[in-house]
Short mmCIF file of C-alpha atoms in Angstrom, two decimals:
data_model
loop_
_atom_site.label_atom_id
_atom_site.label_comp_id
_atom_site.label_asym_id
_atom_site.label_seq_id
_atom_site.Cartn_x
_atom_site.Cartn_y
_atom_site.Cartn_z
CA MET J 181 -1.18 -26.94 -26.15
CA ASP J 182 2.48 -27.03 -27.70
CA THR J 183 5.50 -24.89 -25.85
CA ALA J 184 5.03 -22.22 -28.42
CA GLU J 185 1.27 -21.96 -27.65
CA ARG J 186 1.69 -22.15 -23.73
CA LEU J 187 4.25 -19.31 -23.81
CA ILE J 188 1.76 -17.40 -25.86
CA GLU J 189 -1.05 -17.77 -23.28
CA SER J 190 1.18 -17.44 -20.29
CA THR J 191 2.21 -13.50 -21.88
CA ARG J 192 -1.13 -12.65 -22.55
CA ALA J 193 -2.34 -13.57 -18.92
CA LEU J 194 0.91 -12.08 -17.58
CA LEU J 195 0.36 -8.75 -19.37
CA TRP J 196 -3.16 -8.71 -18.26
CA GLU J 197 -2.30 -9.03 -14.77
CA ARG J 198 0.79 -7.54 -14.46
CA GLY J 199 1.48 -5.36 -17.48
CA TYR J 200 4.59 -5.81 -19.66
CA THR J 201 6.81 -3.66 -17.40
CA GLY J 202 5.97 -6.16 -14.69
CA THR J 203 5.93 -9.27 -16.57
CA SER J 204 9.76 -10.97 -16.38
CA PRO J 205 10.99 -13.63 -18.83
CA ARG J 206 11.22 -15.93 -15.92
CA ALA J 207 7.72 -15.19 -15.06
CA ILE J 208 6.20 -16.29 -18.61
CA GLN J 209 8.80 -19.18 -18.49
CA SER J 210 7.18 -20.43 -15.04
CA LEU J 211 3.72 -19.87 -16.06
CA ALA J 212 4.43 -21.86 -18.94
CA GLY J 213 6.14 -24.51 -17.70
CA ALA J 214 8.76 -24.26 -20.13
CA GLY J 215 12.61 -23.23 -19.86
CA GLN J 216 14.80 -20.56 -20.94
CA GLY J 217 16.15 -22.53 -23.71
CA SER J 218 12.93 -23.67 -25.33
CA MET J 219 11.41 -19.96 -24.96
CA TYR J 220 14.67 -18.50 -27.00
CA HIS J 221 14.18 -21.44 -29.20
CA HIS J 222 10.70 -20.14 -30.04
CA PHE J 223 10.93 -16.50 -29.48
CA ARG J 224 13.83 -14.06 -29.74
CA GLY J 225 12.31 -12.71 -26.12
CA LYS J 226 10.00 -10.88 -24.51
CA PRO J 227 9.56 -8.19 -26.72
CA ASP J 228 8.90 -10.76 -29.70
CA LEU J 229 6.69 -12.74 -27.58
CA ALA J 230 4.46 -9.82 -26.13
CA ALA J 231 3.96 -8.33 -29.71
CA VAL J 232 2.32 -12.08 -30.65
CA ALA J 233 0.34 -11.72 -27.41
CA ILE J 234 -1.00 -8.12 -27.52
CA LEU J 235 -1.81 -8.82 -31.53
CA ARG J 236 -4.32 -12.14 -30.35
CA THR J 237 -5.58 -10.22 -27.67
CA ALA J 238 -6.67 -6.91 -30.05
CA ASP J 239 -8.11 -9.43 -32.48
CA GLU J 240 -10.31 -11.15 -29.84
CA LEU J 241 -11.19 -7.82 -28.73
CA ARG J 242 -12.35 -6.68 -32.05
CA SER J 243 -14.02 -9.73 -33.33
CA ARG J 244 -16.48 -9.95 -29.97
CA ALA J 245 -16.93 -6.06 -30.47
CA ALA J 246 -17.81 -6.23 -33.98
CA ALA J 247 -20.03 -9.44 -33.59
CA LEU J 248 -22.24 -7.38 -31.79
CA LEU J 249 -21.97 -3.72 -33.24
CA ASP J 250 -22.86 -5.61 -36.66
CA GLY J 251 -25.56 -7.35 -35.09
CA PRO J 252 -29.45 -6.46 -35.26
CA GLY J 253 -31.16 -3.49 -34.06
CA GLY J 254 -30.96 -0.14 -34.02
CA ALA J 255 -27.76 2.16 -33.09
CA VAL J 256 -28.49 2.36 -29.43
CA GLU J 257 -29.43 -1.15 -29.23
CA ARG J 258 -26.34 -2.36 -30.71
CA ILE J 259 -24.25 0.07 -28.82
CA THR J 260 -26.25 -1.36 -25.58
CA ALA J 261 -25.26 -5.03 -26.45
CA TYR J 262 -21.86 -4.13 -26.92
CA LEU J 263 -21.47 -1.87 -23.39
CA THR J 264 -23.18 -4.46 -21.34
CA LEU J 265 -21.39 -7.67 -22.62
CA ASP J 266 -20.29 -9.95 -20.11
CA ARG J 267 -16.89 -8.80 -19.06
CA ASP J 268 -13.95 -9.52 -16.25
CA VAL J 269 -14.31 -6.03 -15.30
CA LEU J 270 -11.92 -6.04 -11.78
CA ARG J 271 -9.22 -7.36 -14.30
CA GLY J 272 -9.62 -4.01 -16.83
CA CYS J 273 -9.18 -4.08 -20.54
CA PRO J 274 -6.18 -6.44 -21.17
CA ILE J 275 -5.54 -3.61 -24.09
CA GLY J 276 -6.51 -0.48 -22.54
CA ARG J 277 -4.03 -1.11 -19.45
CA LEU J 278 -1.10 -1.58 -21.89
CA THR J 279 -1.26 2.45 -22.36
CA GLN J 280 0.01 3.06 -18.91
CA ASP J 281 3.42 0.93 -19.82
CA PRO J 282 6.03 3.37 -20.89
CA ASP J 283 7.97 0.31 -22.61
CA VAL J 284 4.94 -0.58 -24.31
CA LEU J 285 4.41 2.96 -25.75
CA ALA J 286 8.19 3.16 -27.01
CA ASP J 287 8.50 -0.13 -28.98
CA PRO J 288 6.20 0.76 -32.16
CA THR J 289 5.59 -3.18 -32.74
CA LEU J 290 3.84 -2.89 -29.29
CA HIS J 291 2.34 0.10 -29.44
CA TYR J 292 0.74 -0.18 -32.95
CA PRO J 293 -1.73 -2.99 -32.37
CA VAL J 294 -2.99 -0.88 -29.09
CA ALA J 295 -3.41 1.99 -31.30
CA GLU J 296 -5.04 0.55 -34.27
CA THR J 297 -8.03 -1.11 -31.64
CA PHE J 298 -9.02 1.92 -30.18
CA THR J 299 -9.23 3.92 -33.66
CA TRP J 300 -10.85 0.78 -35.13
CA LEU J 301 -13.40 0.61 -32.24
CA CYS J 302 -13.92 4.02 -32.35
CA ASP J 303 -14.39 4.32 -35.95
CA ARG J 304 -16.94 1.26 -35.76
CA LEU J 305 -19.05 3.00 -33.31
CA SER J 306 -19.01 6.04 -34.92
CA ALA J 307 -20.43 4.37 -37.99
CA VAL J 308 -22.90 2.78 -36.21
CA LEU J 309 -23.99 6.16 -34.78
CA SER J 310 -24.18 7.62 -38.00
CA SER J 311 -26.65 5.20 -39.32
CA GLY J 312 -28.94 5.10 -36.39
CA GLY J 313 -28.83 8.81 -35.92
CA LEU J 314 -27.84 11.21 -33.20
CA ARG J 315 -30.02 14.35 -32.50
CA SER J 316 -28.34 17.81 -33.87
CA PRO J 317 -25.75 19.01 -32.99
CA LEU J 318 -24.38 15.70 -31.60
CA ASP J 319 -21.38 14.41 -33.42
CA PRO J 320 -20.77 10.91 -34.36
CA ASP J 321 -16.96 10.57 -34.12
CA ASP J 322 -17.24 12.91 -30.94
CA THR J 323 -20.02 10.57 -29.28
CA ALA J 324 -17.97 7.49 -30.32
CA ALA J 325 -14.76 8.58 -28.48
CA ALA J 326 -17.22 9.39 -25.46
CA ILE J 327 -18.45 5.98 -25.42
CA VAL J 328 -15.01 4.24 -25.76
CA ALA J 329 -13.47 6.42 -23.33
CA MET J 330 -16.43 5.98 -20.50
CA LEU J 331 -16.13 2.33 -21.17
CA GLN J 332 -12.06 2.34 -20.71
CA GLY J 333 -12.50 4.47 -17.79
CA GLY J 334 -15.13 2.33 -16.08
CA TYR J 335 -12.55 -0.40 -15.81
CA VAL J 336 -10.53 2.45 -14.27
CA LEU J 337 -13.19 3.52 -11.71
CA ALA J 338 -14.21 -0.36 -10.75
CA ARG J 339 -10.44 -1.26 -10.26
CA ALA J 340 -9.99 1.92 -8.07
CA ALA J 341 -13.25 0.84 -5.96
CA GLY J 342 -12.20 -2.61 -5.79
CA SER J 343 -15.96 -3.59 -7.29
CA ARG J 344 -17.74 -3.61 -10.51
CA GLU J 345 -20.39 -1.04 -9.49
CA PRO J 346 -18.71 2.16 -10.68
CA PHE J 347 -18.21 0.42 -14.03
CA ASP J 348 -21.74 -0.58 -14.33
CA ARG J 349 -23.08 3.18 -13.20
CA ALA J 350 -20.93 4.28 -15.70
CA VAL J 351 -22.29 1.97 -18.47
CA ARG J 352 -25.75 3.01 -17.11
CA GLY J 353 -25.18 6.68 -17.12
CA ALA J 354 -23.83 6.34 -20.78
CA LEU J 355 -26.44 4.55 -22.09
CA GLY J 356 -28.86 6.94 -20.26
CA LEU J 357 -27.07 9.93 -21.91
CA LEU J 358 -27.03 8.27 -25.31
CA ARG J 359 -30.76 7.53 -25.36
CA SER J 360 -31.38 11.47 -24.56
CA GLY J 361 -29.05 12.11 -27.45
CA ALA J 362 -30.57 9.81 -29.69
CA ALA J 363 -32.70 11.23 -32.67
CA MET O 267 13.86 21.90 -1.43
CA ASP O 268 15.43 19.52 1.30
CA THR O 269 16.04 15.97 0.93
CA ALA O 270 12.76 14.54 2.28
CA GLU O 271 10.90 17.04 0.04
CA ARG O 272 12.93 16.00 -3.19
CA LEU O 273 12.58 12.36 -2.65
CA ILE O 274 8.81 12.82 -2.60
CA GLU O 275 8.59 14.73 -5.51
CA SER O 276 10.84 12.63 -7.49
CA THR O 277 8.53 9.57 -6.39
CA ARG O 278 5.42 11.38 -7.75
CA ALA O 279 6.89 11.98 -11.02
CA LEU O 280 8.36 8.40 -11.33
CA LEU O 281 4.75 6.86 -10.01
CA TRP O 282 3.25 9.07 -13.00
CA GLU O 283 5.58 8.09 -15.63
CA ARG O 284 6.57 4.31 -14.76
CA GLY O 285 3.93 3.44 -12.29
CA TYR O 286 4.45 1.84 -8.80
CA THR O 287 6.10 -1.75 -10.04
CA GLY O 288 8.33 0.11 -12.46
CA THR O 289 9.70 2.70 -10.12
CA SER O 290 12.81 1.29 -8.43
CA PRO O 291 14.20 2.70 -4.95
CA ARG O 292 17.40 3.54 -6.80
CA ALA O 293 15.66 5.43 -9.49
CA ILE O 294 13.97 7.55 -7.05
CA GLN O 295 17.10 8.11 -5.11
CA SER O 296 18.96 8.77 -8.28
CA LEU O 297 16.16 11.68 -9.65
CA ALA O 298 16.25 13.22 -5.97
CA GLY O 299 19.99 13.17 -6.02
CA ALA O 300 19.56 11.40 -2.70
CA GLY O 301 21.78 8.37 -1.24
CA GLN O 302 20.69 5.11 -0.32
CA GLY O 303 20.79 5.83 3.44
CA SER O 304 19.49 9.43 2.99
CA MET O 305 16.09 7.86 1.64
CA TYR O 306 15.85 5.14 4.35
CA HIS O 307 16.88 7.99 7.29
CA HIS O 308 13.47 9.59 6.23
CA PHE O 309 11.36 6.82 4.73
CA ARG O 310 11.16 3.19 5.72
CA GLY O 311 11.30 2.14 2.23
CA LYS O 312 9.53 2.55 -1.21
CA PRO O 313 5.80 1.90 -0.34
CA ASP O 314 6.00 4.52 2.41
CA LEU O 315 7.52 6.99 0.18
CA ALA O 316 4.89 6.11 -2.08
CA ALA O 317 1.94 6.54 0.16
CA VAL O 318 2.79 10.11 1.26
CA ALA O 319 3.47 10.98 -2.71
CA ILE O 320 -0.22 9.30 -4.10
CA LEU O 321 -1.96 11.32 -0.97
CA ARG O 322 -0.15 14.38 -2.24
CA THR O 323 -1.08 13.96 -5.75
CA ALA O 324 -4.66 12.95 -4.99
CA ASP O 325 -5.06 16.34 -2.98
CA GLU O 326 -4.19 18.22 -5.70
CA LEU O 327 -6.19 16.67 -7.87
CA ARG O 328 -9.06 17.16 -5.66
CA SER O 329 -8.47 20.72 -4.89
CA ARG O 330 -7.84 21.70 -8.80
CA ALA O 331 -11.61 19.76 -9.24
CA ALA O 332 -13.53 21.40 -6.25
CA ALA O 333 -12.16 24.78 -7.19
CA LEU O 334 -14.25 24.33 -10.51
CA LEU O 335 -16.78 22.45 -9.51
CA ASP O 336 -17.75 24.73 -6.86
CA GLY O 337 -17.46 27.78 -9.35
CA PRO O 338 -19.82 30.06 -10.80
CA GLY O 339 -22.37 28.99 -13.24
CA GLY O 340 -25.07 25.99 -13.73
CA ALA O 341 -24.34 22.33 -13.59
CA VAL O 342 -23.18 22.15 -17.22
CA GLU O 343 -21.01 25.11 -17.33
CA ARG O 344 -19.17 24.24 -14.15
CA ILE O 345 -18.57 20.33 -15.29
CA THR O 346 -17.52 21.70 -18.77
CA ALA O 347 -14.90 24.16 -16.92
CA TYR O 348 -13.69 20.77 -15.18
CA LEU O 349 -13.25 18.59 -18.28
CA THR O 350 -11.85 21.37 -20.30
CA LEU O 351 -9.28 22.18 -17.50
CA ASP O 352 -5.55 22.37 -19.13
CA ARG O 353 -4.01 18.94 -18.82
CA ASP O 354 -0.82 17.33 -19.65
CA VAL O 355 -2.81 14.56 -20.99
CA LEU O 356 -0.29 12.57 -22.81
CA ARG O 357 1.43 11.89 -19.30
CA GLY O 358 -2.44 10.21 -18.32
CA CYS O 359 -3.96 10.72 -15.04
CA PRO O 360 -1.53 10.45 -12.04
CA ILE O 361 -4.03 8.59 -9.92
CA GLY O 362 -6.10 6.48 -12.56
CA ARG O 363 -3.23 4.93 -13.73
CA LEU O 364 -2.10 3.61 -10.42
CA THR O 365 -5.15 1.13 -10.91
CA GLN O 366 -3.11 -0.80 -13.50
CA ASP O 367 -0.66 -1.63 -11.04
CA PRO O 368 -1.46 -4.96 -8.79
CA ASP O 369 1.14 -4.13 -6.41
CA VAL O 370 -0.65 -0.77 -5.40
CA LEU O 371 -4.29 -2.44 -5.31
CA ALA O 372 -2.57 -5.02 -2.99
CA ASP O 373 -1.58 -2.57 -0.66
CA PRO O 374 -4.33 -0.81 1.51
CA THR O 375 -2.11 1.99 2.24
CA LEU O 376 -1.59 2.86 -1.69
CA HIS O 377 -4.94 1.80 -2.93
CA TYR O 378 -7.12 3.58 0.02
CA PRO O 379 -6.43 7.35 -1.61
CA VAL O 380 -6.73 5.94 -5.06
CA ALA O 381 -10.42 4.28 -4.59
CA GLU O 382 -11.13 7.87 -2.06
CA THR O 383 -10.37 10.13 -4.98
CA PHE O 384 -12.96 8.30 -7.48
CA THR O 385 -15.67 8.07 -4.82
CA TRP O 386 -15.21 11.98 -3.75
CA LEU O 387 -15.00 13.08 -7.11
CA CYS O 388 -18.35 10.76 -8.53
CA ASP O 389 -20.07 12.23 -5.31
CA ARG O 390 -18.73 15.80 -6.43
CA LEU O 391 -20.16 15.58 -9.90
CA SER O 392 -23.51 13.96 -8.71
CA ALA O 393 -24.00 16.57 -6.29
CA VAL O 394 -23.30 19.47 -9.38
CA LEU O 395 -25.89 17.19 -11.41
CA SER O 396 -28.71 17.31 -8.80
CA SER O 397 -28.65 20.61 -8.39
CA GLY O 398 -28.54 21.51 -12.02
CA GLY O 399 -31.04 18.87 -13.07
CA LEU O 400 -30.98 16.46 -15.55
CA ARG O 401 -33.68 15.35 -17.56
CA SER O 402 -35.82 12.27 -16.08
CA PRO O 403 -35.04 9.65 -16.14
CA LEU O 404 -31.42 10.61 -15.96
CA ASP O 405 -30.14 9.53 -12.78
CA PRO O 406 -27.09 11.91 -10.90
CA ASP O 407 -24.90 8.92 -9.65
CA ASP O 408 -25.06 7.08 -13.09
CA THR O 409 -24.35 10.02 -15.17
CA ALA O 410 -21.30 11.25 -12.73
CA ALA O 411 -19.82 7.85 -12.84
CA ALA O 412 -20.38 8.17 -16.78
CA ILE O 413 -18.86 11.40 -16.84
CA VAL O 414 -15.49 10.47 -14.50
CA ALA O 415 -15.09 7.39 -16.68
CA MET O 416 -15.10 9.14 -19.92
CA LEU O 417 -12.05 11.42 -18.58
CA GLN O 418 -10.25 8.51 -17.26
CA GLY O 419 -10.70 6.93 -20.45
CA GLY O 420 -9.83 9.93 -22.67
CA TYR O 421 -6.42 9.54 -21.39
CA VAL O 422 -6.19 5.89 -22.12
CA LEU O 423 -7.20 6.72 -25.79
CA ALA O 424 -4.75 9.52 -25.99
CA ARG O 425 -1.96 7.36 -24.46
CA ALA O 426 -3.25 4.48 -27.45
CA ALA O 427 -2.98 7.40 -30.24
CA GLY O 428 0.02 9.34 -29.03
CA SER O 429 -1.87 12.27 -29.63
CA ARG O 430 -4.33 14.06 -26.99
CA GLU O 431 -6.79 14.17 -30.22
CA PRO O 432 -9.32 11.09 -28.92
CA PHE O 433 -9.11 12.69 -25.15
CA ASP O 434 -10.62 16.31 -26.75
CA ARG O 435 -12.85 14.44 -29.32
CA ALA O 436 -14.25 12.34 -26.26
CA VAL O 437 -14.83 15.38 -24.14
CA ARG O 438 -16.83 17.12 -26.76
CA GLY O 439 -18.79 14.15 -27.34
CA ALA O 440 -19.18 14.02 -23.15
CA LEU O 441 -20.27 17.57 -23.11
CA GLY O 442 -22.71 17.37 -25.87
CA LEU O 443 -24.29 14.28 -24.66
CA LEU O 444 -24.73 15.97 -21.04
CA ARG O 445 -26.02 19.24 -22.74
CA SER O 446 -28.66 17.26 -24.50
CA GLY O 447 -29.46 15.63 -21.43
CA ALA O 448 -29.94 18.64 -19.29
CA ALA O 449 -33.24 19.68 -18.07
#
């Protein structure tokens, strides 16, 4: 990996672990094994580097979700595949965790890909639910938002507990409810 | 309010807005209008102050939840009352947001009340669901975890969107699913 690449990957790892406010330029340089001059040669500063890092993380998240949500099977099967995807649960969601960072929300360049990721995910799940059919009067948009929220909150519960158990429980609970609401 | 009280309330506000890592002793002193000497007269430091602040916030959250979950009506009505409680959605959950703070999770005194809050809430909701009756084969513990997670994730989606709309959508979606799963 060249230096720019190491700086981006180090920023991604630190944003995931410590958030934006908790990540110093020095910590990025140290993890990347790059000097301060080298970092400022490649990027204007931490915000620029974070913008690239967040976009890349958001792209990965979308690709993984799309592969399963556009996969074979009915609505419930595809959503089951997505929710039960192998996840590093205790690390939390690398995109969702950024919503707790006021400095991210205050910077449109950082905030935008975070907002877009969830809009895209809710729309995608809603489309799957519309095609598969929910029992009346369940609304696909509302149900999709509930499922995406359940996943994000599952990470919160797992980190609170220091165990992935409540995450797995929430996923089972959500899938149970979804099956009972399926047409 | 006396100085100790102002320090505690300022810490609560800052923890909610900026998290633990993002809150400096100086910011607490400044918001409380207290000097450094005064802060260290009342508390050993930021961790002690944060521990008191988190316990108080957790107690408030429990009291508000218990009042509705122990209230009148069947399981779905009580859970509806809890989920549709008036909330400052865009500020996020003052307890849930702390799970994104590695420094909170690394300190048992700070981590414990966060973990306890969610364990208590899931248990309480599970008890309500057990009494009210879910359709077979829905599990009360799993369903409770899904509902608590949905609420936490609803905050994440709202902050990502910069609007409470996805939170309200997720709550409607969760209640729709819950009604379809009710016995």
